[in-house]
Short mmCIF file of C-alpha atoms in Angstrom, two decimals:
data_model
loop_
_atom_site.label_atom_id
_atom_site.label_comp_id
_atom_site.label_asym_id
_atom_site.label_seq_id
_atom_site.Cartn_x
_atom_site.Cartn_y
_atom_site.Cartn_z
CA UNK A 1 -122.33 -119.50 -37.55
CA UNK A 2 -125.57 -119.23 -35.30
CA UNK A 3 -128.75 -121.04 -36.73
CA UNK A 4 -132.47 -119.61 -37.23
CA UNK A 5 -133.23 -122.01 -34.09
CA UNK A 6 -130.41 -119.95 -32.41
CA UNK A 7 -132.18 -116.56 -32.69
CA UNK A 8 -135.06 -117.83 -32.05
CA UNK A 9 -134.42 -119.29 -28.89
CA UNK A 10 -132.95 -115.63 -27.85
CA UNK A 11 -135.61 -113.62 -28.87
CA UNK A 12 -137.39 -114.12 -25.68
CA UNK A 13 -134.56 -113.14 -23.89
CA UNK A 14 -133.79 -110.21 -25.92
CA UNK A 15 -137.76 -108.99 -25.34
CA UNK A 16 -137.49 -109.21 -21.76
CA UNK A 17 -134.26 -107.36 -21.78
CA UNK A 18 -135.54 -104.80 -23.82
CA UNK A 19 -138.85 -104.44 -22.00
CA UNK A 20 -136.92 -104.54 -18.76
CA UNK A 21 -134.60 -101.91 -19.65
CA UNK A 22 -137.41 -99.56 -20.44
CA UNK A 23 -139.08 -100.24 -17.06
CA UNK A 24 -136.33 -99.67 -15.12
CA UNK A 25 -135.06 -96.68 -17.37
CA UNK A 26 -138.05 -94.84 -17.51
CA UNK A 27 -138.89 -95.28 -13.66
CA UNK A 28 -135.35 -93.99 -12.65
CA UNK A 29 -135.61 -91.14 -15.14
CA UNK A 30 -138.61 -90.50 -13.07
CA UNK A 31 -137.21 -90.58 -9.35
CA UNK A 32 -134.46 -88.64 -10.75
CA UNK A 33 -135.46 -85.64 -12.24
CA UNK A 34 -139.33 -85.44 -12.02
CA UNK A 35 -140.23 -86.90 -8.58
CA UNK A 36 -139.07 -85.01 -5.10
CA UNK A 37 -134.97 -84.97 -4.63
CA UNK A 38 -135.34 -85.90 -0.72
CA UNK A 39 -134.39 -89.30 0.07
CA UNK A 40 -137.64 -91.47 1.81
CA UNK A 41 -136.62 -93.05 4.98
CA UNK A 42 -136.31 -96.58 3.19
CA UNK A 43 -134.13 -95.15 0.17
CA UNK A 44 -132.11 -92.94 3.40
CA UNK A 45 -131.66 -96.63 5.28
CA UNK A 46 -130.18 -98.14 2.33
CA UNK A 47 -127.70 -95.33 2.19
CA UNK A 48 -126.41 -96.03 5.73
CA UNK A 49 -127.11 -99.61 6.55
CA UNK A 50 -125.47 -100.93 2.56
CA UNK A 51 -122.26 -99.03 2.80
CA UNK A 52 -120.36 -102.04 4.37
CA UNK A 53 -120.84 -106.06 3.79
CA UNK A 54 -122.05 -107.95 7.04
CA UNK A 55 -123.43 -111.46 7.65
CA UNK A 56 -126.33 -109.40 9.09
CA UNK A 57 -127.89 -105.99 10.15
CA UNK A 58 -130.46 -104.58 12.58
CA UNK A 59 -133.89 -105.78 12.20
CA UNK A 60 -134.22 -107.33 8.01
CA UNK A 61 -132.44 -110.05 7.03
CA UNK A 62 -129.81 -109.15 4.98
CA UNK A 63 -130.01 -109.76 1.06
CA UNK A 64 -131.38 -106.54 0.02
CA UNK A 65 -128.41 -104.54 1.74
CA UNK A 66 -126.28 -107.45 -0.14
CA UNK A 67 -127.47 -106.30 -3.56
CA UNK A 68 -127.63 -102.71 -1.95
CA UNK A 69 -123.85 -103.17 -1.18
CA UNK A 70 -122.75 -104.40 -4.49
CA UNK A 71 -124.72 -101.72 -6.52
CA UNK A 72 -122.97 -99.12 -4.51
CA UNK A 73 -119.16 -100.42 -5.26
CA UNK A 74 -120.18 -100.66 -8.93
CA UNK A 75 -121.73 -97.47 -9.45
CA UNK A 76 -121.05 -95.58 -5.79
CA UNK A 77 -123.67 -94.31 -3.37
CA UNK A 78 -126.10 -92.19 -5.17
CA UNK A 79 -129.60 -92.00 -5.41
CA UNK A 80 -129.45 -93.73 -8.80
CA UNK A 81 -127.63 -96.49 -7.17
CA UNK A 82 -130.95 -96.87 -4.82
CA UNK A 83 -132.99 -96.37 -7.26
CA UNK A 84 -131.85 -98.77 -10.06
CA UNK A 85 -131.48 -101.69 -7.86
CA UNK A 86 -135.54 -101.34 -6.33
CA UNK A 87 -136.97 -100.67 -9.84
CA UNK A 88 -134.53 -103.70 -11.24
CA UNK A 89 -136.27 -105.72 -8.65
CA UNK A 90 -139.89 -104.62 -9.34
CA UNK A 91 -139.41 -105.20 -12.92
CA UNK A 92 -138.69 -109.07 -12.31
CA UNK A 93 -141.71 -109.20 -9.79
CA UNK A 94 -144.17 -108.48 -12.59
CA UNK A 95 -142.32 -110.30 -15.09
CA UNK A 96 -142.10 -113.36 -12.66
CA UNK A 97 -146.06 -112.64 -11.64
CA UNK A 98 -147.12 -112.33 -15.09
CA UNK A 99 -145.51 -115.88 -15.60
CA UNK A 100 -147.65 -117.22 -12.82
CA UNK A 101 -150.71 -115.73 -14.31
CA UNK A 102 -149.79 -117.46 -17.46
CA UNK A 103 -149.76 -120.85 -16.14
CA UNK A 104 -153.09 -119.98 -14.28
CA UNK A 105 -154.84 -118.56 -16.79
CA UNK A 106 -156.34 -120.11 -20.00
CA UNK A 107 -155.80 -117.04 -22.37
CA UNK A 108 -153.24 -114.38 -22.51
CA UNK A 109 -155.66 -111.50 -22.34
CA UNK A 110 -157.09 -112.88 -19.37
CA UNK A 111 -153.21 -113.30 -17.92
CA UNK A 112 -152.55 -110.01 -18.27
CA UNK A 113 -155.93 -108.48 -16.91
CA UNK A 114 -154.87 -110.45 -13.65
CA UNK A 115 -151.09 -108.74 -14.00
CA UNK A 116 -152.58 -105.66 -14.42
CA UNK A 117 -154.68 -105.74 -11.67
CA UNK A 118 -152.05 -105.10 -9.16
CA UNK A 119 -152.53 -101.38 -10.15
CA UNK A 120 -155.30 -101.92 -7.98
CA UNK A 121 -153.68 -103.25 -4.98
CA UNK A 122 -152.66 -99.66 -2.97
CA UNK A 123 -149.60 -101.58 -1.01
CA UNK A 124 -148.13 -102.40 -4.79
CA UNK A 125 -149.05 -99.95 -7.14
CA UNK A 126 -148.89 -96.88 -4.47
CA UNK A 127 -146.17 -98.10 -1.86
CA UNK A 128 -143.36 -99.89 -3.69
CA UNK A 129 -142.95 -96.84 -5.91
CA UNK A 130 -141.97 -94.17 -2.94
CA UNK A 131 -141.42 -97.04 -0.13
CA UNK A 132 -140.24 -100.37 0.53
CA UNK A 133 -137.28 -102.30 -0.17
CA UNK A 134 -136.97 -105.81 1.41
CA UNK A 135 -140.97 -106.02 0.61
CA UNK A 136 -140.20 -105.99 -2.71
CA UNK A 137 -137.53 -108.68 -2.54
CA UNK A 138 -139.91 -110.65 -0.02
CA UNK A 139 -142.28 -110.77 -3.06
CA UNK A 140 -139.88 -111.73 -5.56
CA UNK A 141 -138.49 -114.34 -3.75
CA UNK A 142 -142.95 -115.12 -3.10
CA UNK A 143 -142.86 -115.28 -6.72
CA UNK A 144 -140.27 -117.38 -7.54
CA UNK A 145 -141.16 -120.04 -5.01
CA UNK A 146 -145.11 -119.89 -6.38
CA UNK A 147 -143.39 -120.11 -10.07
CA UNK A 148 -140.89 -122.94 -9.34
CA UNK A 149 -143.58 -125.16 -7.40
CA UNK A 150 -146.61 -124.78 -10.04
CA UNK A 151 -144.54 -124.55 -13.58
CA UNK A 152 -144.20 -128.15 -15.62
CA UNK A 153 -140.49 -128.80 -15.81
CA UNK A 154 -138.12 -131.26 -17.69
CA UNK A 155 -135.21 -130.27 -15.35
CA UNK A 156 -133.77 -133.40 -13.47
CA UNK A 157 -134.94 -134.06 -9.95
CA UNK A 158 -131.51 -132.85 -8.24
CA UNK A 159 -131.50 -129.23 -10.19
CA UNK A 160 -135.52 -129.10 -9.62
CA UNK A 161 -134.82 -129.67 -5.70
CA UNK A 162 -131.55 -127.83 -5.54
CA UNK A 163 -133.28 -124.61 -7.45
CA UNK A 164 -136.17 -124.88 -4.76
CA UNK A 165 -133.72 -124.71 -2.14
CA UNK A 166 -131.55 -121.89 -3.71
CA UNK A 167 -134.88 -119.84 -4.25
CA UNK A 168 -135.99 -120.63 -0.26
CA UNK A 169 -132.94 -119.57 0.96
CA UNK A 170 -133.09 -116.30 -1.01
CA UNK A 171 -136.69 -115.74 0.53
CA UNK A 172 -135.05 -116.39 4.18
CA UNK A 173 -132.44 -113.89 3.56
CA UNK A 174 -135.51 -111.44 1.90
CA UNK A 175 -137.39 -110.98 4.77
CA UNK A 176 -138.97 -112.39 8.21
CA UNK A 177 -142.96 -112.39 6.48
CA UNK A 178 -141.29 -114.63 3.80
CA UNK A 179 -141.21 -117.65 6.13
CA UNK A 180 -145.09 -117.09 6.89
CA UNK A 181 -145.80 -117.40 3.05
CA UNK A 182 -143.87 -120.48 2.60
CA UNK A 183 -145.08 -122.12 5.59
CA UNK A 184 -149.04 -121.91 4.28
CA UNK A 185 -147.37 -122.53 1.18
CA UNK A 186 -145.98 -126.05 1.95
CA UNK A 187 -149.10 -126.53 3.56
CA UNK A 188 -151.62 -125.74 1.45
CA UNK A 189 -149.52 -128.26 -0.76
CA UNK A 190 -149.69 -131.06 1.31
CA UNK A 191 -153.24 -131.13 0.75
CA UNK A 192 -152.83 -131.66 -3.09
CA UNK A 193 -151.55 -135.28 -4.62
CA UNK A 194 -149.14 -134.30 -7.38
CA UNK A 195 -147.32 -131.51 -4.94
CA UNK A 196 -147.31 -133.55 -1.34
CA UNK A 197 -145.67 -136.61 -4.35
CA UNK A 198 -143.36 -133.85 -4.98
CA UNK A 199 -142.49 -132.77 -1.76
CA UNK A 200 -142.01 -135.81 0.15
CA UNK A 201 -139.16 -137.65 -1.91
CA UNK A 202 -135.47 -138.32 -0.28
CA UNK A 203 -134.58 -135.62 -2.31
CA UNK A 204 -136.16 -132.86 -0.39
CA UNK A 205 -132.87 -133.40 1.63
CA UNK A 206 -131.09 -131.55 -1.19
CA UNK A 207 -133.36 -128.27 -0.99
CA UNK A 208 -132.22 -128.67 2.65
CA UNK A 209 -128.79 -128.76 2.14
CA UNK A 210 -129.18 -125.54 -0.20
CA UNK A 211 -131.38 -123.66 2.00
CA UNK A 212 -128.06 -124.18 4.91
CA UNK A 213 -125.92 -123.27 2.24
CA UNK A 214 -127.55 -120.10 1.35
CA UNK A 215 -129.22 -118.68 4.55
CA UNK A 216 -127.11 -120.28 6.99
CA UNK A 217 -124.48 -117.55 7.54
CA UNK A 218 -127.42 -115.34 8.30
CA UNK A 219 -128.84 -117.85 11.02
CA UNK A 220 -125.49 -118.12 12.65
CA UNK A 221 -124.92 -114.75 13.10
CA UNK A 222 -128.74 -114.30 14.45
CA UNK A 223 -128.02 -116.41 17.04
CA UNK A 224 -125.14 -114.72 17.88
CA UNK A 225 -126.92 -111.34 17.45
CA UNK A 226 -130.26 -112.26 18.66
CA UNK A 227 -130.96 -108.28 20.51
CA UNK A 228 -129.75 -106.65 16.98
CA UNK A 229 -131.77 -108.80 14.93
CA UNK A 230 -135.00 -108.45 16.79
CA UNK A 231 -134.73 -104.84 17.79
CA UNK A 232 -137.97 -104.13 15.69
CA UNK A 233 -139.93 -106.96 17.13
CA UNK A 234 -141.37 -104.26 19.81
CA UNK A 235 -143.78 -102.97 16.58
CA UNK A 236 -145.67 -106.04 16.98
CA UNK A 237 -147.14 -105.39 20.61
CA UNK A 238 -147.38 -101.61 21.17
CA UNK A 239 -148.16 -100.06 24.64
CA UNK A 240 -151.04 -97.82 23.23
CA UNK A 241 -152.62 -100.50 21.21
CA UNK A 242 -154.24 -104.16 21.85
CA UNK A 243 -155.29 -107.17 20.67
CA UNK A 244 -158.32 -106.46 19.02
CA UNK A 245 -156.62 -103.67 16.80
CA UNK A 246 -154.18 -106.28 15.55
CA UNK A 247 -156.96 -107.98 14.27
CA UNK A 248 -159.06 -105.37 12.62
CA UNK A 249 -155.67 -104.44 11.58
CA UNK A 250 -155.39 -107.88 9.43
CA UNK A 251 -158.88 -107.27 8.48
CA UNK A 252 -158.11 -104.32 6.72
CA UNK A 253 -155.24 -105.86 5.06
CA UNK A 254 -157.37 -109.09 3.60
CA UNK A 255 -160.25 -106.43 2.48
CA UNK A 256 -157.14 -104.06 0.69
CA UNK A 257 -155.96 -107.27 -1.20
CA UNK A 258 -159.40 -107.72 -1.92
CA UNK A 259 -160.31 -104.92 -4.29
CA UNK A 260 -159.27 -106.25 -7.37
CA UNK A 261 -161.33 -109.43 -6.73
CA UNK A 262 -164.39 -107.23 -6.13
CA UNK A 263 -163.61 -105.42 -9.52
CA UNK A 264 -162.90 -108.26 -11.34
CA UNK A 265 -166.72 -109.93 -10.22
CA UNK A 266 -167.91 -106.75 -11.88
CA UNK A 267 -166.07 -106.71 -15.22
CA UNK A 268 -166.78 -110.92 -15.35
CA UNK A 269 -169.76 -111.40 -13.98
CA UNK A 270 -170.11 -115.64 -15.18
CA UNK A 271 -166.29 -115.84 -13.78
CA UNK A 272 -168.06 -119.26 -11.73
CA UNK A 273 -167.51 -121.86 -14.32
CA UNK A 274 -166.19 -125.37 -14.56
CA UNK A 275 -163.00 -124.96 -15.57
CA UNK A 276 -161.22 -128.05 -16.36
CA UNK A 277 -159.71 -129.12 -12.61
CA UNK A 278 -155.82 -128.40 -12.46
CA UNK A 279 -152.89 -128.70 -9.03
CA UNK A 280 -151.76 -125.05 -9.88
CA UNK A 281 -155.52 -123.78 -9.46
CA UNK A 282 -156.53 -126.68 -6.65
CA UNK A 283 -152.97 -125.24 -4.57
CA UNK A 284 -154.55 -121.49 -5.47
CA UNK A 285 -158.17 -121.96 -3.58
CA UNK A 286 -156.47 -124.08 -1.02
CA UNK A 287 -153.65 -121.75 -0.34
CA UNK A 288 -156.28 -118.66 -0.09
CA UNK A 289 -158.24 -120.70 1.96
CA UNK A 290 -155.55 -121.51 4.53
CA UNK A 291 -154.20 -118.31 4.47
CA UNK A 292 -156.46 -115.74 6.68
CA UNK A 293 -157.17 -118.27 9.17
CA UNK A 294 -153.79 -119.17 9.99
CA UNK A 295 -153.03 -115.33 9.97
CA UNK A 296 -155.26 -114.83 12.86
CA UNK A 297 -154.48 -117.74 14.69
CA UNK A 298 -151.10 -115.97 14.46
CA UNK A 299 -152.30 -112.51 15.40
CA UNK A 300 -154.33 -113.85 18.64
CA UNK A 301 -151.88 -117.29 19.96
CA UNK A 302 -148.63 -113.86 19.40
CA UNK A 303 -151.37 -111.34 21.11
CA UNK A 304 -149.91 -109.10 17.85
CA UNK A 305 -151.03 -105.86 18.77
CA UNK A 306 -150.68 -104.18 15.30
CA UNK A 307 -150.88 -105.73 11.81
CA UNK A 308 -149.43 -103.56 8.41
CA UNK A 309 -150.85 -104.32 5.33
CA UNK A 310 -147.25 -104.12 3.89
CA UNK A 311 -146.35 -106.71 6.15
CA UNK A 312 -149.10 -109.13 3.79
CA UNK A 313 -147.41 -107.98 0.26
CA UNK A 314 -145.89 -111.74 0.03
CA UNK A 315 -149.15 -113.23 1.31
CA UNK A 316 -152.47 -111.79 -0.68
CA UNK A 317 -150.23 -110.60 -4.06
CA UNK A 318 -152.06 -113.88 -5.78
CA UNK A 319 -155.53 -112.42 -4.94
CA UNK A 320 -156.42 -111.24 -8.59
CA UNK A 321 -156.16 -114.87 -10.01
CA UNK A 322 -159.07 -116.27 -7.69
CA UNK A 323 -160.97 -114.79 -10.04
CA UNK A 324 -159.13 -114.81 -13.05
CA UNK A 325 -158.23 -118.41 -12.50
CA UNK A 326 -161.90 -119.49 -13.06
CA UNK A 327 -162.83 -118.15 -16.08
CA UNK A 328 -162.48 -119.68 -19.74
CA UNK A 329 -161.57 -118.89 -23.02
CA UNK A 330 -165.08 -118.77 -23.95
CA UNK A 331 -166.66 -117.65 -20.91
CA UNK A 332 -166.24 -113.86 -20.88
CA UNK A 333 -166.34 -110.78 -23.12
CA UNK A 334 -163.20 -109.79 -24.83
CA UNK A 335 -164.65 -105.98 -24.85
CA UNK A 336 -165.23 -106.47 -20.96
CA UNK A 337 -161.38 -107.63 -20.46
CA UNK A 338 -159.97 -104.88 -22.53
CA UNK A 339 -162.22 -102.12 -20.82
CA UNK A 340 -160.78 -103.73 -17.47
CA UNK A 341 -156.79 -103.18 -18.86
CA UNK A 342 -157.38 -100.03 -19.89
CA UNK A 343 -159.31 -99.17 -16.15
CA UNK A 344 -155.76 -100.64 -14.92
CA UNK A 345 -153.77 -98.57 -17.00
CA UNK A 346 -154.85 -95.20 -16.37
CA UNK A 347 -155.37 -96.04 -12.48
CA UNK A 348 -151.72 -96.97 -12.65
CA UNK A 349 -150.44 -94.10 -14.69
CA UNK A 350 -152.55 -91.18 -12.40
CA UNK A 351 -150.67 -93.24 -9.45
CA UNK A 352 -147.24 -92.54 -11.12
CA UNK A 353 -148.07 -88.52 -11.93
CA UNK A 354 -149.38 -88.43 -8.25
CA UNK A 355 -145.97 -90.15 -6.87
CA UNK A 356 -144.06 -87.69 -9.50
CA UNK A 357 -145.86 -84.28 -8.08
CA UNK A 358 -145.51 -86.13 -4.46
CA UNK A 359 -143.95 -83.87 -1.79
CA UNK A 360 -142.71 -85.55 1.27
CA UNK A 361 -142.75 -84.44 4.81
CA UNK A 362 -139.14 -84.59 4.77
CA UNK A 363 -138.45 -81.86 1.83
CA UNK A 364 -139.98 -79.14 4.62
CA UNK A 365 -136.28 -80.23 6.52
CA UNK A 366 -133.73 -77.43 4.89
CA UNK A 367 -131.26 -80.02 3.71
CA UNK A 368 -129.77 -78.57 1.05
CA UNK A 369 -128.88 -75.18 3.39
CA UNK A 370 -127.23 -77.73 5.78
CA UNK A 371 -124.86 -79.11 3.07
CA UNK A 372 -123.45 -75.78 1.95
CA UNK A 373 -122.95 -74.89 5.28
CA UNK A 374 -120.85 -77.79 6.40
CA UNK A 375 -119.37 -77.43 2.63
CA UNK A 376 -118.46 -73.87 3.13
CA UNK A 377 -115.95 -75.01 6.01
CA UNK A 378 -113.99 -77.07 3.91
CA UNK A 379 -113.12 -79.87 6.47
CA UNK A 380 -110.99 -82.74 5.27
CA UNK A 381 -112.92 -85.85 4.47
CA UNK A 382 -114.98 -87.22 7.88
CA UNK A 383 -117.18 -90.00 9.30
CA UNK A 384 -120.57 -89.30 9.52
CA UNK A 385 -122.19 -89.47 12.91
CA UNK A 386 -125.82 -89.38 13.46
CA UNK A 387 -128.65 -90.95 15.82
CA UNK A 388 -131.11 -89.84 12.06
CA UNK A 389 -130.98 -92.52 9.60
CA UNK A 390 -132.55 -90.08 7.46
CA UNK A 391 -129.95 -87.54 8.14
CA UNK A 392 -127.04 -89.62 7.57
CA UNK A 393 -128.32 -91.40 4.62
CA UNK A 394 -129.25 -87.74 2.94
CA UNK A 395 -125.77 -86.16 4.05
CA UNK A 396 -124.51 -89.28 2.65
CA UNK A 397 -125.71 -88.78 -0.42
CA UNK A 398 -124.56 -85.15 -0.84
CA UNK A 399 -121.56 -84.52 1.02
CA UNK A 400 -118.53 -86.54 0.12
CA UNK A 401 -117.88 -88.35 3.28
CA UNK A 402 -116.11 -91.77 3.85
CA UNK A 403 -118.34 -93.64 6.15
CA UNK A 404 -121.19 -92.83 7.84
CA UNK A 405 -122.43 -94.32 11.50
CA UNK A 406 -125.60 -94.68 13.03
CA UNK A 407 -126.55 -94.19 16.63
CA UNK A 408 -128.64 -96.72 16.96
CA UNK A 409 -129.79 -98.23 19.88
CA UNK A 410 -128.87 -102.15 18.89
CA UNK A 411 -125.96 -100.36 18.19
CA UNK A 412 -124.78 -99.43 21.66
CA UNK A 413 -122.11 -101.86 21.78
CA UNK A 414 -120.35 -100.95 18.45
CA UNK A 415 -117.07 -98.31 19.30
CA UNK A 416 -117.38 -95.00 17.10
CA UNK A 417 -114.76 -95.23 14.17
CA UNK A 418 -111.42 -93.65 14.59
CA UNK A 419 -110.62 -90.46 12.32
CA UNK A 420 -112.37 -87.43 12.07
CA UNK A 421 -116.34 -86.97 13.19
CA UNK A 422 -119.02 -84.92 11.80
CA UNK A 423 -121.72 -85.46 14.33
CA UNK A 424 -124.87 -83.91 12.98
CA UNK A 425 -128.19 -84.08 14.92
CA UNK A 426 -131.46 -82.24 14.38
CA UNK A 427 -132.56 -79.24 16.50
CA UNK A 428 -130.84 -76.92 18.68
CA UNK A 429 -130.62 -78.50 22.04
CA UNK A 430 -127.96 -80.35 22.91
CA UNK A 431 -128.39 -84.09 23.53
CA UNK A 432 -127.06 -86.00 26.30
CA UNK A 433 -124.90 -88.42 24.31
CA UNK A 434 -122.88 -85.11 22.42
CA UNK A 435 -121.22 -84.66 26.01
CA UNK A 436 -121.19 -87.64 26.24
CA UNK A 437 -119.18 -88.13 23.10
CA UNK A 438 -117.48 -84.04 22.68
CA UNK A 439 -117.40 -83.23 26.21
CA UNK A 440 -117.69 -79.73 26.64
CA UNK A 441 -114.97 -77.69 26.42
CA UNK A 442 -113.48 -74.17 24.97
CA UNK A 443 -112.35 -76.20 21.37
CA UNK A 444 -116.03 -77.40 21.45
CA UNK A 445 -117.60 -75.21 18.73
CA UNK A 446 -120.94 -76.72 17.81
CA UNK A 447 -122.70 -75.07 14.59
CA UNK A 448 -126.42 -74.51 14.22
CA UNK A 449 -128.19 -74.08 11.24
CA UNK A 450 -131.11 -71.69 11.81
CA UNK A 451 -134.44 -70.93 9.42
CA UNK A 452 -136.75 -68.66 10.05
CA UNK A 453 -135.16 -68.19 13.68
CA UNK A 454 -135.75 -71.49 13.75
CA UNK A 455 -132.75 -73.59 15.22
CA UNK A 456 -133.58 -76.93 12.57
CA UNK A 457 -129.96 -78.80 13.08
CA UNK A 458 -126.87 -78.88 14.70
CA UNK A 459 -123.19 -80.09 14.20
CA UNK A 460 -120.23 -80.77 15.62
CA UNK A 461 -116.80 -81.89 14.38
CA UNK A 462 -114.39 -84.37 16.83
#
């Protein structure tokens, strides 16, 4: 019934679904039982923001609260449900980066020493694990555009542009920084022959039309939601800082990125030699060329006041291959290379027992006392109401509420739902907006949950 051919066609795809599953498994087994129980505030945003489908949200573009969404009405909300999607999506940005790598490089030891070395970029191997969300998808969707531009393919011209415009769009709805990558991107290809042939054709028009197709309900409701969508652009020019911390800001970024290019110098020290001249590696100098100076152009034309290295992810992850790129088959130690993977490996694997023995700031808030308490009263099934997204998303998690709603300040204009409210707020004084919303009154009876003589959080039901 199925041929040898047959089987051995799937045997990739059975490998990277097996190697996949173990990733994913094995980091989830890890968040679950081994690493702190208190949500982050990214994994605590996800739990608020991704209970209900919207054509957008507050300040990210909306894709990752898509998947969020659909993960949760599979599976409901649960920290597993966070978990598995993020780790589902880092698994495909090192499988889709380690295909880059391969087209790059002229050996597979030498790919995977340049896979490897994001161990050695803190903002992956550190931040993703604990933090992050829509970076991650921002460099998947990085990925996949670098992959789908560079990789030889015997796909017809209309699925080659139409997949170019699917994988655009997904990188508009991924996140703002995105756009930045694809712009010195498309630039840095211009410059090249066999990529500005590519991109200027009539059927560019087609990766237009999918770009509309895909991103364009986001864009329409941006313009309709302009205030909401921007409410986080105020992190970009901060009262108490200035221009020239933006920039030393970026400059800290480019040398972070950096460190695996420094290493790899060391480890191959004749990495300078004449490889035979390729587009993918011509685009890869070019692109890295392009890419700091147009970033502070950006930082000083915007007056940016601040600059995160997070905010880079989609923009320096190629660093390691600069290096890599350059070298050849012959032209390096295969002791040297393997003494460099196994450097990665255990700097990787002390990161993950140092994330797993992690305690966050949050775990000193007494969570788990505030759950039994509100448990203990046995109140019929309520909306959440809280101006924490940290809060919410954690009494999400553990309480079995319907909704939850954020007080947000974009959010001003949104009425509270109907039904019964749990309004929960931390502290012990009493905010202006709870008389504003339970004004005070003998049937007001608003809880606090006191440590230590401590008053750490309040509640009140409506």
């Amino acid at each position: 019934m199925f041929s040898p051919n047959y089987f051995k066609a799937c045997l990739p795809f059975v490998r990277f679904a097996c190697i996949g599953f173990l990733f994913v498994g094995a980091l989830c087994l890890l968040r679950l039982f081994v690493c702190e129980p208190t949500l982050g505030w990214d994994e605590a945003e996800q739990a608020v923001i991704a209970q209900q489908f919207s054509a957008g949200y507050l300040a990210q573009p909306p894709l990752y609260y898509w998947l969020q969404y659909l993960v949760f009405q599979c599976l409901g909300i649960s920290l597993f449900s966070i978990a598995l999607l993020k780790f589902s999506l880092i698994f495909l940005c090192l499988y889709f980066y380690h295909q880059i790598c391969r087209l790059h490089c002229q050996d597979k030891l030498l790919a995977w020493c340049a896979t490897l070395s994001w161990a050695l970029i803190p903002n992956i191997s550190i931040d993703l694990l604990p933090h992050r969300t829509h970076a991650v998808l921002s460099l998947l969707a990085a990925c996949l555009t670098w992959y789908w531009l560079i990789k030889p393919s015997r796909l017809s011209k209309s699925f080659w542009y139409a997949g170019f415009g699917i994988i655009i769009g997904i990188g508009c709805l991924a996140k703002s920084n995105y756009l930045l990558f694809l712009s010195i991107l498309l630039l840095s290809a211009l410059t090249i022959k066999e990529f500005r042939q590519r991109l200027l054709q009539r059927h560019l028009l087609l990766s237009l039309v999918f770009i509309c197709l895909v991103s364009g309900g986001y864009w329409y409701w941006l313009i309709d939601n302009f205030a909401t969508g921007m409410s986080s652009a105020f992190k970009l020019s901060l009262n108490n800082k200035d221009l020239k911390n933006g920039i030393l800001q970026l400059l800290k970024a480019y040398l972070i990125y950096g460190i695996p290019v420094g290493l790899l110098a060391l480890f191959f020290p004749f990495w300078r030699q004449k490889v035979e001249a390729n587009s993918a590696n011509s685009l890869l100098w070019r692109y890295h060329l392009l890419v700091l100076p147009l970033l502070l152009l950006i930082v000083i034309t915007a007056n940016l006041h601040d600059f995160k290295a997070h905010w880079a992810l989609s923009l320096f992850f190629l660093s390691p291959l600069l290096i890599v790129s350059q070298i050849t088959k012959t032209g390096y130690s295969v002791k040297r290379a393997k003494s460099y993977l196994v450097l990665c490996i255990l700097v990787q694997l002390l990161i993950l027992a140092a994330w797993a023995n992690r305690s966050y700031r949050l775990a000193n808030f007494p969570l788990q006392p505030l759950v039994e308490s509100i448990r203990k009263e046995q109140q019929p099934e309520v909306t959440l109401v809280s101006p924490s997204h940290w809060l919410l998303g954690s009494l999400m998690i553990n309480l079995p509420a319907e909704h939850g709603f954020l007080l947000h300040r974009a959010l001003l204009h949104k009425p509270l739902p109907s039904g019964r409210l749990l309004i929960v707020w931390k502290g012990g004084e009493i905010p202006e907006w709870v008389d504003v919303l339970v004004p005070s009154s003998p049937e007001r009876q608003i809880r606090k949950l006191v440590v230590n003589q401590v008053i750490m959080a309040s509640y009140v039901y409506k």
